[in-house]
Each structure stands twice: as structure tokens, then as C-alpha cells.
mmCIF file of C-alpha atoms in Angstrom:
data_model
loop_
_atom_site.group_PDB
_atom_site.id
_atom_site.type_symbol
_atom_site.label_atom_id
_atom_site.label_comp_id
_atom_site.label_asym_id
_atom_site.label_seq_id
_atom_site.Cartn_x
_atom_site.Cartn_y
_atom_site.Cartn_z
ATOM 1 C CA UNK A 509 0.182 -0.197 0.178
ATOM 2 C CA UNK A 510 1.123 3.383 -1.042
ATOM 3 C CA UNK A 511 1.842 5.795 1.910
ATOM 4 C CA UNK A 512 1.041 9.383 1.244
ATOM 5 C CA UNK A 513 0.271 12.460 3.034
ATOM 6 C CA UNK A 514 -2.064 15.312 1.562
ATOM 7 C CA UNK A 515 -0.313 18.415 2.785
ATOM 8 C CA UNK A 516 0.819 19.268 -0.840
ATOM 9 C CA UNK A 517 -1.125 17.910 -3.430
ATOM 10 C CA UNK A 518 1.082 18.505 -6.227
ATOM 11 C CA UNK A 519 3.446 15.907 -5.286
ATOM 12 C CA UNK A 520 0.935 13.612 -5.300
ATOM 13 C CA UNK A 521 -0.579 14.369 -8.469
ATOM 14 C CA UNK A 522 2.577 13.367 -10.456
ATOM 15 C CA UNK A 523 3.304 10.443 -8.130
ATOM 16 C CA UNK A 524 3.817 7.135 -11.075
ATOM 17 C CA UNK A 525 3.958 4.356 -8.535
ATOM 18 C CA UNK A 526 0.460 3.215 -7.951
ATOM 19 C CA UNK A 527 -1.145 5.188 -10.526
ATOM 20 C CA UNK A 528 -3.853 4.331 -12.770
ATOM 21 C CA UNK A 529 -3.183 7.036 -15.416
ATOM 22 C CA UNK A 530 -1.118 5.259 -17.993
ATOM 23 C CA UNK A 531 -3.858 2.576 -17.846
ATOM 24 C CA UNK A 532 -6.415 5.480 -18.514
ATOM 25 C CA UNK A 533 -4.577 7.000 -21.103
ATOM 26 C CA UNK A 534 -5.193 3.775 -23.342
ATOM 27 C CA UNK A 535 -8.459 4.823 -23.748
ATOM 28 C CA UNK A 536 -7.853 8.705 -23.479
ATOM 29 C CA UNK A 537 -5.081 8.885 -26.095
ATOM 30 C CA UNK A 538 -6.901 6.867 -28.750
ATOM 31 C CA UNK A 539 -9.996 9.300 -28.271
ATOM 32 C CA UNK A 540 -8.098 12.309 -28.292
ATOM 33 C CA UNK A 541 -6.260 11.330 -31.525
ATOM 34 C CA UNK A 542 -9.818 10.336 -33.095
ATOM 35 C CA UNK A 543 -10.930 14.146 -32.381
ATOM 36 C CA UNK A 544 -7.607 15.341 -33.758
ATOM 37 C CA UNK A 545 -8.336 13.520 -36.844
ATOM 38 C CA UNK A 546 -11.562 14.169 -37.006
ATOM 39 C CA UNK A 547 -10.613 18.131 -37.339
ATOM 40 C CA UNK A 548 -8.248 17.489 -39.762
ATOM 41 C CA UNK A 549 -10.318 15.674 -41.913
ATOM 42 C CA UNK A 550 -12.826 18.589 -41.742
ATOM 43 C CA UNK A 551 -10.051 21.188 -43.196
ATOM 44 C CA UNK A 552 -9.782 18.438 -46.145
ATOM 45 C CA UNK A 553 -12.980 17.863 -47.013
ATOM 46 C CA UNK A 554 -15.651 19.483 -45.110
ATOM 47 C CA UNK A 555 -18.399 17.432 -46.796
ATOM 48 C CA UNK A 556 -17.399 14.437 -45.307
ATOM 49 C CA UNK A 557 -19.475 14.779 -42.047
ATOM 50 C CA UNK A 558 -22.377 16.065 -44.039
ATOM 51 C CA UNK A 559 -22.214 13.203 -46.110
ATOM 52 C CA UNK A 560 -22.121 10.926 -43.210
ATOM 53 C CA UNK A 561 -24.560 12.731 -40.816
ATOM 54 C CA UNK A 562 -22.388 13.164 -38.529
ATOM 55 C CA UNK A 563 -23.864 16.444 -37.787
ATOM 56 C CA UNK A 564 -26.676 14.568 -35.966
ATOM 57 C CA UNK A 565 -24.366 13.996 -32.999
ATOM 58 C CA UNK A 566 -24.092 17.715 -32.478
ATOM 59 C CA UNK A 567 -27.275 17.704 -30.249
ATOM 60 C CA UNK A 568 -25.348 15.139 -27.809
ATOM 61 C CA UNK A 569 -28.622 13.168 -27.126
ATOM 62 C CA UNK A 570 -26.972 9.771 -27.748
ATOM 63 C CA UNK A 571 -23.553 10.768 -25.658
ATOM 64 C CA UNK A 572 -25.288 12.082 -23.113
ATOM 65 C CA UNK A 573 -27.566 9.014 -22.826
ATOM 66 C CA UNK A 574 -24.521 7.005 -23.159
ATOM 67 C CA UNK A 575 -22.715 8.844 -20.457
ATOM 68 C CA UNK A 576 -25.696 8.527 -17.953
ATOM 69 C CA UNK A 577 -25.712 4.562 -18.151
ATOM 70 C CA UNK A 578 -21.556 4.640 -18.496
ATOM 71 C CA UNK A 579 -21.474 6.733 -15.292
ATOM 72 C CA UNK A 580 -23.925 4.824 -13.418
ATOM 73 C CA UNK A 581 -22.587 1.442 -14.292
ATOM 74 C CA UNK A 582 -18.906 2.653 -13.164
ATOM 75 C CA UNK A 583 -20.193 4.247 -10.064
ATOM 76 C CA UNK A 584 -22.163 1.117 -9.259
ATOM 77 C CA UNK A 585 -18.744 -0.875 -9.529
ATOM 78 C CA UNK A 586 -16.563 2.038 -7.835
ATOM 79 C CA UNK A 587 -19.075 1.668 -4.688
ATOM 80 C CA UNK A 588 -18.395 -2.247 -4.505
ATOM 81 C CA UNK A 589 -14.804 -1.806 -4.995
ATOM 82 C CA UNK A 590 -14.282 0.255 -1.880
ATOM 83 C CA UNK A 591 -16.591 -1.378 0.047
ATOM 84 C CA UNK A 592 -14.719 -4.941 -0.557
ATOM 85 C CA UNK A 593 -11.490 -2.864 0.199
ATOM 86 C CA UNK A 594 -12.453 -1.662 3.507
ATOM 87 C CA UNK A 595 -14.259 -4.814 4.503
ATOM 88 C CA UNK A 596 -10.603 -6.756 3.711
ATOM 89 C CA UNK A 597 -8.863 -4.633 5.815
ATOM 90 C CA UNK A 598 -11.283 -4.977 8.543
ATOM 91 C CA UNK A 599 -11.586 -8.355 8.403
ATOM 92 C CA UNK A 600 -7.966 -8.627 8.494
ATOM 93 C CA UNK A 601 -7.399 -6.519 11.967
ATOM 94 C CA UNK A 602 -10.431 -8.308 13.575
ATOM 95 C CA UNK A 603 -8.494 -11.805 12.490
ATOM 96 C CA UNK A 604 -5.461 -10.532 14.326
ATOM 97 C CA UNK A 605 -7.249 -9.043 17.316
ATOM 98 C CA UNK A 606 -9.331 -12.560 17.967
ATOM 99 C CA UNK A 607 -5.786 -14.581 17.664
ATOM 100 C CA UNK A 608 -3.758 -12.491 19.563
ATOM 101 C CA UNK A 609 -6.504 -12.543 22.064
ATOM 102 C CA UNK A 610 -6.519 -16.039 22.251
ATOM 103 C CA UNK A 611 -2.355 -16.068 23.055
ATOM 104 C CA UNK A 612 -2.692 -13.159 25.448
ATOM 105 C CA UNK A 613 -5.501 -14.984 27.267
ATOM 106 C CA UNK A 614 -3.576 -18.099 27.650
ATOM 107 C CA UNK A 615 -0.518 -16.661 28.736
ATOM 108 C CA UNK A 616 -2.688 -14.828 31.341
ATOM 109 C CA UNK A 617 -4.512 -18.057 32.326
ATOM 110 C CA UNK A 618 -0.579 -19.591 33.117
ATOM 111 C CA UNK A 619 0.792 -17.176 35.508
ATOM 112 C CA UNK A 620 -0.542 -18.901 38.523
ATOM 113 C CA UNK A 621 0.836 -22.286 36.964
ATOM 114 C CA UNK A 622 4.377 -20.442 36.539
ATOM 115 C CA UNK A 623 5.281 -20.839 40.179
ATOM 116 C CA UNK A 624 4.968 -24.412 40.319
ATOM 117 C CA UNK A 625 5.559 -25.111 36.775
ATOM 118 C CA UNK A 626 8.129 -23.068 35.458
ATOM 119 C CA UNK A 627 9.019 -24.737 32.601
ATOM 120 C CA UNK A 628 6.039 -26.721 31.376
ATOM 121 C CA UNK A 629 4.372 -23.028 31.063
ATOM 122 C CA UNK A 630 7.534 -21.820 29.387
ATOM 123 C CA UNK A 631 7.295 -24.314 26.802
ATOM 124 C CA UNK A 632 3.455 -24.125 26.391
ATOM 125 C CA UNK A 633 3.877 -20.421 25.594
ATOM 126 C CA UNK A 634 6.843 -20.914 22.956
ATOM 127 C CA UNK A 635 4.822 -23.869 21.338
ATOM 128 C CA UNK A 636 1.527 -21.438 21.362
ATOM 129 C CA UNK A 637 3.274 -18.573 20.321
ATOM 130 C CA UNK A 638 4.916 -20.238 16.865
ATOM 131 C CA UNK A 639 1.972 -22.039 16.154
ATOM 132 C CA UNK A 640 -0.338 -19.107 16.119
ATOM 133 C CA UNK A 641 2.354 -16.875 14.241
ATOM 134 C CA UNK A 642 2.334 -19.569 11.539
ATOM 135 C CA UNK A 643 -1.377 -19.814 11.389
ATOM 136 C CA UNK A 644 -1.456 -16.081 10.786
ATOM 137 C CA UNK A 645 1.024 -15.941 8.130
ATOM 138 C CA UNK A 646 -0.672 -19.117 6.191
ATOM 139 C CA UNK A 647 -3.833 -17.262 6.572
ATOM 140 C CA UNK A 648 -2.467 -14.299 4.804
ATOM 141 C CA UNK A 649 -0.536 -16.398 2.094
ATOM 142 C CA UNK A 650 -3.976 -18.251 1.845
ATOM 143 C CA UNK A 651 -5.981 -15.055 0.959
ATOM 144 C CA UNK A 652 -3.300 -13.633 -1.363
ATOM 145 C CA UNK A 653 -3.346 -16.964 -3.443
ATOM 146 C CA UNK A 654 0.057 -17.728 -2.430
ATOM 147 C CA UNK A 655 1.557 -14.848 -3.999
ATOM 148 C CA UNK A 656 3.889 -14.155 -0.642
ATOM 149 C CA UNK A 657 6.039 -16.409 1.539
ATOM 150 C CA UNK A 658 5.548 -14.896 4.512
ATOM 151 C CA UNK A 659 8.177 -15.356 7.497
ATOM 152 C CA UNK A 660 7.035 -16.332 11.041
ATOM 153 C CA UNK A 661 8.085 -16.788 14.367
ATOM 154 C CA UNK A 662 10.869 -19.961 14.636
ATOM 155 C CA UNK A 663 9.016 -22.605 12.851
ATOM 156 C CA UNK A 664 12.118 -24.497 13.265
ATOM 157 C CA UNK A 665 11.731 -24.497 16.973
ATOM 158 C CA UNK A 666 8.633 -26.940 16.954
ATOM 159 C CA UNK A 667 9.468 -30.587 17.097
ATOM 160 C CA UNK A 668 9.929 -32.581 14.226
ATOM 161 C CA UNK A 669 6.959 -34.673 14.496
ATOM 162 C CA UNK A 670 4.994 -31.509 14.705
ATOM 163 C CA UNK A 671 6.636 -29.832 11.367
ATOM 164 C CA UNK A 672 6.283 -33.364 9.856
ATOM 165 C CA UNK A 673 2.305 -33.882 10.511
ATOM 166 C CA UNK A 674 1.926 -30.307 9.343
ATOM 167 C CA UNK A 675 3.878 -30.872 6.256
ATOM 168 C CA UNK A 676 2.729 -34.456 5.739
ATOM 169 C CA UNK A 677 -0.770 -33.525 6.108
ATOM 170 C CA UNK A 678 -1.077 -30.630 3.707
ATOM 171 C CA UNK A 679 1.309 -32.137 0.763
ATOM 172 C CA UNK A 680 -0.149 -35.827 0.888
ATOM 173 C CA UNK A 681 -3.893 -35.216 1.751
ATOM 174 C CA UNK A 682 -4.231 -31.455 0.726
ATOM 175 C CA UNK A 683 -5.384 -30.064 4.131
ATOM 176 C CA UNK A 684 -5.855 -26.574 4.758
ATOM 177 C CA UNK A 685 -2.644 -25.240 6.521
ATOM 178 C CA UNK A 686 -4.673 -22.637 8.518
ATOM 179 C CA UNK A 687 -7.275 -25.581 9.816
ATOM 180 C CA UNK A 688 -4.189 -27.855 10.841
ATOM 181 C CA UNK A 689 -2.542 -25.279 12.615
ATOM 182 C CA UNK A 690 -5.680 -24.099 14.477
ATOM 183 C CA UNK A 691 -6.579 -27.585 15.575
ATOM 184 C CA UNK A 692 -3.043 -27.934 17.136
ATOM 185 C CA UNK A 693 -3.469 -25.003 19.220
ATOM 186 C CA UNK A 694 -6.801 -25.812 20.839
ATOM 187 C CA UNK A 695 -4.977 -29.464 21.277
ATOM 188 C CA UNK A 696 -2.109 -27.835 22.645
ATOM 189 C CA UNK A 697 -4.574 -25.912 24.938
ATOM 190 C CA UNK A 698 -6.987 -28.579 25.680
ATOM 191 C CA UNK A 699 -3.631 -30.915 27.214
ATOM 192 C CA UNK A 700 -2.116 -27.295 29.143
ATOM 193 C CA UNK A 701 -5.420 -27.626 30.451
ATOM 194 C CA UNK A 702 -5.279 -30.833 31.962
ATOM 195 C CA UNK A 703 -1.817 -30.691 32.941
ATOM 196 C CA UNK A 704 -2.568 -27.668 35.333
ATOM 197 C CA UNK A 705 -0.807 -25.151 33.340
ATOM 198 C CA UNK A 706 -3.991 -23.229 32.819
ATOM 199 C CA UNK A 707 -5.130 -22.683 36.102
ATOM 200 C CA UNK A 708 -8.887 -21.484 35.046
ATOM 201 C CA UNK A 709 -12.336 -23.219 35.234
ATOM 202 C CA UNK A 710 -13.374 -24.646 31.963
ATOM 203 C CA UNK A 711 -16.526 -22.079 31.231
ATOM 204 C CA UNK A 712 -13.875 -19.365 31.254
ATOM 205 C CA UNK A 713 -11.267 -21.276 29.388
ATOM 206 C CA UNK A 714 -14.024 -21.806 26.764
ATOM 207 C CA UNK A 715 -13.472 -18.135 25.956
ATOM 208 C CA UNK A 716 -10.024 -18.893 24.022
ATOM 209 C CA UNK A 717 -11.876 -21.446 21.679
ATOM 210 C CA UNK A 718 -14.578 -18.658 20.990
ATOM 211 C CA UNK A 719 -11.742 -16.117 19.933
ATOM 212 C CA UNK A 720 -10.095 -18.940 17.878
ATOM 213 C CA UNK A 721 -13.501 -19.561 16.284
ATOM 214 C CA UNK A 722 -14.577 -15.764 15.628
ATOM 215 C CA UNK A 723 -11.037 -15.442 14.216
ATOM 216 C CA UNK A 724 -11.424 -18.070 11.605
ATOM 217 C CA UNK A 725 -14.883 -17.115 10.577
ATOM 218 C CA UNK A 726 -13.106 -13.488 10.262
ATOM 219 C CA UNK A 727 -10.574 -15.433 8.058
ATOM 220 C CA UNK A 728 -13.274 -17.658 5.882
ATOM 221 C CA UNK A 729 -15.411 -14.072 5.273
ATOM 222 C CA UNK A 730 -12.073 -12.366 3.901
ATOM 223 C CA UNK A 731 -11.451 -15.601 1.354
ATOM 224 C CA UNK A 732 -14.957 -14.642 0.006
ATOM 225 C CA UNK A 733 -13.935 -11.269 -1.272
ATOM 226 C CA UNK A 734 -10.915 -13.198 -3.079
ATOM 227 C CA UNK A 735 -12.936 -15.895 -4.261
ATOM 228 C CA UNK A 736 -15.776 -13.966 -5.638
ATOM 229 C CA UNK A 737 -14.834 -11.950 -8.748
ATOM 230 C CA UNK A 738 -17.083 -8.810 -9.971
ATOM 231 C CA UNK A 739 -19.918 -10.375 -11.889
ATOM 232 C CA UNK A 740 -19.054 -11.132 -15.743
ATOM 233 C CA UNK A 741 -21.876 -9.616 -17.205
ATOM 234 C CA UNK A 742 -21.525 -6.379 -15.648
ATOM 235 C CA UNK A 743 -17.520 -6.402 -16.587
ATOM 236 C CA UNK A 744 -18.530 -7.227 -20.381
ATOM 237 C CA UNK A 745 -21.405 -4.065 -20.263
ATOM 238 C CA UNK A 746 -18.749 -1.582 -18.556
ATOM 239 C CA UNK A 747 -16.045 -2.655 -21.585
ATOM 240 C CA UNK A 748 -18.739 -2.110 -23.987
ATOM 241 C CA UNK A 749 -19.801 1.162 -22.933
ATOM 242 C CA UNK A 750 -16.340 1.999 -22.229
ATOM 243 C CA UNK A 751 -15.554 1.598 -26.024
ATOM 244 C CA UNK A 752 -18.140 3.064 -27.306
ATOM 245 C CA UNK A 753 -17.783 6.384 -24.933
ATOM 246 C CA UNK A 754 -14.232 6.655 -26.156
ATOM 247 C CA UNK A 755 -15.284 6.934 -29.956
ATOM 248 C CA UNK A 756 -18.483 8.505 -29.318
ATOM 249 C CA UNK A 757 -17.187 11.525 -27.502
ATOM 250 C CA UNK A 758 -14.879 13.048 -29.784
ATOM 251 C CA UNK A 759 -17.786 12.708 -32.533
ATOM 252 C CA UNK A 760 -19.643 14.730 -30.392
ATOM 253 C CA UNK A 761 -16.959 17.523 -29.538
ATOM 254 C CA UNK A 762 -15.614 18.150 -32.449
ATOM 255 C CA UNK A 763 -18.914 19.023 -34.052
ATOM 256 C CA UNK A 764 -18.795 21.781 -31.226
ATOM 257 C CA UNK A 765 -15.325 22.778 -31.113
ATOM 258 C CA UNK A 766 -13.102 23.596 -34.220
ATOM 259 C CA UNK A 767 -9.863 24.311 -32.394
ATOM 260 C CA UNK A 768 -7.210 21.313 -32.908
ATOM 261 C CA UNK A 769 -5.792 21.940 -29.247
ATOM 262 C CA UNK A 770 -8.691 22.529 -27.516
ATOM 263 C CA UNK A 771 -10.660 19.329 -28.879
ATOM 264 C CA UNK A 772 -8.116 17.381 -28.307
ATOM 265 C CA UNK A 773 -7.344 18.348 -24.547
ATOM 266 C CA UNK A 774 -11.286 18.270 -24.115
ATOM 267 C CA UNK A 775 -11.733 15.288 -25.555
ATOM 268 C CA UNK A 776 -8.886 13.814 -23.460
ATOM 269 C CA UNK A 777 -10.132 14.735 -19.949
ATOM 270 C CA UNK A 778 -13.515 13.164 -19.924
ATOM 271 C CA UNK A 779 -12.360 9.755 -20.899
ATOM 272 C CA UNK A 780 -9.148 9.510 -19.135
ATOM 273 C CA UNK A 781 -11.412 10.365 -15.827
ATOM 274 C CA UNK A 782 -13.727 7.580 -16.447
ATOM 275 C CA UNK A 783 -11.017 5.231 -17.327
ATOM 276 C CA UNK A 784 -8.963 5.989 -14.425
ATOM 277 C CA UNK A 785 -12.201 5.564 -12.403
ATOM 278 C CA UNK A 786 -12.722 2.179 -13.727
ATOM 279 C CA UNK A 787 -9.232 0.945 -13.449
ATOM 280 C CA UNK A 788 -9.188 2.195 -9.748
ATOM 281 C CA UNK A 789 -12.424 -0.119 -8.751
ATOM 282 C CA UNK A 790 -10.345 -2.702 -10.615
ATOM 283 C CA UNK A 791 -7.335 -2.171 -8.171
ATOM 284 C CA UNK A 792 -9.669 -2.076 -4.908
ATOM 285 C CA UNK A 793 -11.735 -5.007 -5.712
ATOM 286 C CA UNK A 794 -8.957 -7.716 -4.687
ATOM 287 C CA UNK A 795 -6.871 -5.801 -2.320
ATOM 288 C CA UNK A 796 -4.802 -9.232 -1.383
ATOM 289 C CA UNK A 797 -1.454 -8.925 -3.619
ATOM 290 C CA UNK A 798 1.641 -7.588 -4.535
ATOM 291 C CA UNK A 799 0.033 -4.585 -6.046
ATOM 292 C CA UNK A 800 0.910 -1.278 -5.030
ATOM 293 C CA UNK A 801 -2.562 -0.350 -3.903
ATOM 294 C CA UNK A 802 -2.925 -3.905 -2.353
ATOM 295 C CA UNK A 803 -2.951 -4.171 1.691
ATOM 296 C CA UNK A 804 0.600 -4.366 3.379
ATOM 297 C CA UNK A 805 0.502 -8.533 4.543
ATOM 298 C CA UNK A 806 3.902 -8.537 5.237
ATOM 299 C CA UNK A 807 3.417 -5.225 7.445
ATOM 300 C CA UNK A 808 0.477 -7.069 8.986
ATOM 301 C CA UNK A 809 2.437 -10.092 9.349
ATOM 302 C CA UNK A 810 5.346 -8.344 11.228
ATOM 303 C CA UNK A 811 2.707 -6.564 13.442
ATOM 304 C CA UNK A 812 1.387 -9.862 14.611
ATOM 305 C CA UNK A 813 4.608 -11.306 15.442
ATOM 306 C CA UNK A 814 5.695 -8.212 17.428
ATOM 307 C CA UNK A 815 2.268 -8.374 19.552
ATOM 308 C CA UNK A 816 3.204 -12.358 20.061
ATOM 309 C CA UNK A 817 6.798 -11.812 20.928
ATOM 310 C CA UNK A 818 5.676 -9.392 23.368
ATOM 311 C CA UNK A 819 4.001 -11.909 25.265
ATOM 312 C CA UNK A 820 7.215 -13.987 25.467
ATOM 313 C CA UNK A 821 8.726 -11.080 27.440
ATOM 314 C CA UNK A 822 10.726 -11.915 30.692
ATOM 315 C CA UNK A 823 8.404 -9.114 32.398
ATOM 316 C CA UNK A 824 5.212 -9.977 30.844
ATOM 317 C CA UNK A 825 3.390 -11.821 34.138
ATOM 318 C CA UNK A 826 4.192 -8.398 35.871
ATOM 319 C CA UNK A 827 1.178 -7.566 37.858
ATOM 320 C CA UNK A 828 0.606 -3.712 38.123
ATOM 321 C CA UNK A 829 0.863 -1.939 40.992
ATOM 322 C CA UNK A 830 1.135 1.367 42.695
ATOM 323 C CA UNK A 831 3.459 3.128 45.062
ATOM 324 C CA UNK A 832 3.031 2.692 48.533
ATOM 325 C CA UNK A 833 2.937 7.114 49.053
ATOM 326 C CA UNK A 834 0.917 7.683 46.237
ATOM 327 C CA UNK A 835 -2.134 9.989 46.935
ATOM 328 C CA UNK A 836 -5.207 8.168 46.887
ATOM 329 C CA UNK A 837 -7.636 10.627 47.699
ATOM 330 C CA UNK A 838 -10.365 10.893 44.932
ATOM 331 C CA UNK A 839 -11.116 14.817 45.911
ATOM 332 C CA UNK A 840 -7.395 15.434 45.505
ATOM 333 C CA UNK A 841 -6.945 13.617 42.078
ATOM 334 C CA UNK A 842 -9.875 15.431 40.434
ATOM 335 C CA UNK A 843 -8.485 18.771 41.668
ATOM 336 C CA UNK A 844 -5.207 17.967 40.338
ATOM 337 C CA UNK A 845 -5.750 16.169 36.926
ATOM 338 C CA UNK A 846 -9.319 17.381 36.029
ATOM 339 C CA UNK A 847 -9.417 21.138 37.352
ATOM 340 C CA UNK A 848 -12.143 22.297 35.421
ATOM 341 C CA UNK A 849 -14.244 19.563 36.090
ATOM 342 C CA UNK A 850 -14.022 20.125 39.687
ATOM 343 C CA UNK A 851 -14.197 23.953 39.600
ATOM 344 C CA UNK A 852 -17.291 23.639 37.437
ATOM 345 C CA UNK A 853 -19.069 21.297 40.191
ATOM 346 C CA UNK A 854 -17.711 23.487 42.752
ATOM 347 C CA UNK A 855 -19.245 26.767 41.187
ATOM 348 C CA UNK A 856 -22.759 24.630 40.715
ATOM 349 C CA UNK A 857 -22.733 23.186 43.955
ATOM 350 C CA UNK A 858 -22.027 27.076 45.659
ATOM 351 C CA UNK A 859 -24.739 28.357 43.392
ATOM 352 C CA UNK A 860 -27.065 25.687 44.703
ATOM 353 C CA UNK A 861 -26.345 27.218 48.678
ATOM 354 C CA UNK A 862 -26.769 31.127 47.857
ATOM 355 C CA UNK A 863 -29.808 32.315 49.669
ATOM 356 C CA UNK A 864 -31.969 33.146 47.085
ATOM 357 C CA UNK A 865 -31.935 29.644 45.535
ATOM 358 C CA UNK A 866 -32.140 28.159 49.493
ATOM 359 C CA UNK A 867 -35.237 30.369 50.138
ATOM 360 C CA UNK A 868 -36.744 29.081 46.921
ATOM 361 C CA UNK A 869 -36.170 25.883 47.850
ATOM 362 C CA UNK A 870 -37.860 26.369 51.156
ATOM 363 C CA UNK A 871 -40.853 28.206 49.639
ATOM 364 C CA UNK A 872 -41.260 25.007 47.220
ATOM 365 C CA UNK A 873 -41.088 22.663 50.004
ATOM 366 C CA UNK A 874 -44.204 25.004 52.166
ATOM 367 C CA UNK A 875 -45.944 25.197 48.753
ATOM 368 C CA UNK A 876 -45.906 21.371 48.768
ATOM 369 C CA UNK A 877 -46.792 20.830 52.230
ATOM 370 C CA UNK A 878 -50.044 23.161 51.822
ATOM 371 C CA UNK A 879 -51.169 21.447 49.031
ATOM 372 C CA UNK A 880 -51.069 18.078 50.432
ATOM 373 C CA UNK A 881 -52.889 19.450 53.502
ATOM 374 C CA UNK A 882 -56.014 20.950 51.506
#
């Protein structure tokens, strides 16, 4: 994905990397050249237009109808492309969040067992982190149609039996890599629970399996984007409308504009804009790959690995506390850290105790008592 800022607009205007301008020129340049050729033909033989009824395009009715249909169709495709793009990045972040939450919960649940079974807890955590990093990396590789080979945390650190099972199950039986990893993770968590590494009640531990499941559901929803292309009938219609628009635009504009330079430029601009919208939609429809405008999957994996390694830090089990001499008085904290709130509430309280306000409250109570007696 291209990183950019909008503080200065002109540098972005002339940036080539990730731009669709080159592909849009495939439609715009021939259209502009066609407009120039028509004007040159008019100079050579003005009767050609009249003899072929080209003057009928002067009203622009056909061009307007064609343009309206084309813009509606391209607008629809662009809208769906942006929706797919944002849904894709949202699902990937949700998947990462759910799976990181899985590991974080397991590390937290094993804190107490670390006192009596330090070696078992350490092996459990390192195995879990390696398996989850591998599962996340395989998930990103799968949705990119294996255009990437992502690096995960120390796969060689897993046991030979584990690596052999993962390799043979995928190569010999074509089992899904992500599903294999998640199955191993759930088996590891269940075994750790029975061995006393995870000292939590079963209902609490079930939350871990729920986060694994939700993360996998997000992955499957992401694959929906990669497996489902934009419907071919719409694509075919768009191509037809684009081709007609490319050659109809110069026919219409050259009946109004006679200056060769102006007609060429004015013809180029709308065709270029429409073609750019078309190719921008094509770029965004499947954001999982190596194109300049695709999502940074390698960066996503690096972020996930960094979060997982944080859980292996020697001080990850630190229980937060406060200093013995810290200020624990609520009013002092409000006055020091929220002075505006404290002053507003103090002023309101003072106003409620003013003589006029107090007398008003007394009168109201007396009136209510008198009404009750009556």
C-alpha cells in the first residue's frame, strides 16, 4: 500500500507508483487522437461529415444517454470495490485481534502455574506463540493466493513430529494449513488445561476457543472477497460502454469545438477521468496481493509477530501496582488532574447554596406541604 500525505497536493498528482493514469491513457489517448483526426479531416474535406450524417451528433442526446449509463455502472462498481477494500482490511484486523486475544488469554491463565511448573509453562507459551504466528502467516498467504511466502516466528523451533505432521498433511492430503494449525493450537490448549498449566475454570477457558473460532470466521469472510469476482455481465457491459464512449466523445465534441488543440485536450479529459475510475475500481476489488495499492500483508504479519513476542517477554507476567506513597484521595485527584471539572462542580454547588436559591427551595417545600394538607 502506498503511504502518502495530503499536505502538498502537487507531489501526489505527479506520483507514478500506484497510479492508474497509464492504463487510463489506453482509452484517453486514442480518443483524443480520433478527435484530432476528425478536425484534420474537416479541413481537408468538410463534406465528409454531412455526407455521413455526423452532424446528427451535435445535439449530444446519444452521448448524454451513453454517458449517464456509463457513469451509473462505473459508480456502482467503484462503490462495491471500495466496500470490498474496507471490508477486507477490517476483517484482517479483526482476525489478528481475535487470535492475539487467544494467546494473550492463555499466557494470562498460565501465570499462577508458572510458580510451580515454570518449565511446562515456558514450553507451552513458546509452542503457542510459534503455532499462532504460523497460523496467521498461512492465513495471509492463503488469501493472497500464495503470492507471498511470509516469515513467521521460529518455525524450526517446533518439534520434528509437529513439522512433519503439518508438512505431510498438507502435501499428501491437501489439508488446509490454517485449519491444521488451529487444530494443533486447540489440542495444545486442551492438554495444557489437563496438565494444570492453565489454572482457570472450564467456562472461562471456553472463551479462548471462541476467539479462535471468531478469528477463523473472519478469515473465511475475507476469502469470500478473493473467491468472488465482480460479475462478468457487468464487466462485459462496462467494457462495451467504455469503448463506445471512447469513440463517441470525439464525434460529439468536434462538432462543437473547431480548435484542434482545445478539442484534443477537452476530449482527453472526460475519457481519462472515466477510465481512471474504472481502473481504480479494478485495483481495489481484490486488495490482497503484491500490487502497489494492495494491503500490506507483510506489514500485518510483522505487527502480529511483534505482538506475540511481547507476550514472551520475561516481565510479561508483571502485576501492575502503585507506589505506597501515592495520593489515593479522590478529591485531590479530581482537583489535580481534572481541574476544570472540579471548578465547574464547585461553582454549581456554591450556586445551589446561595440565599436566594435556598429560599426558593424552602418556599417550594412549604407550597407542596400546603397543597397536601388542602
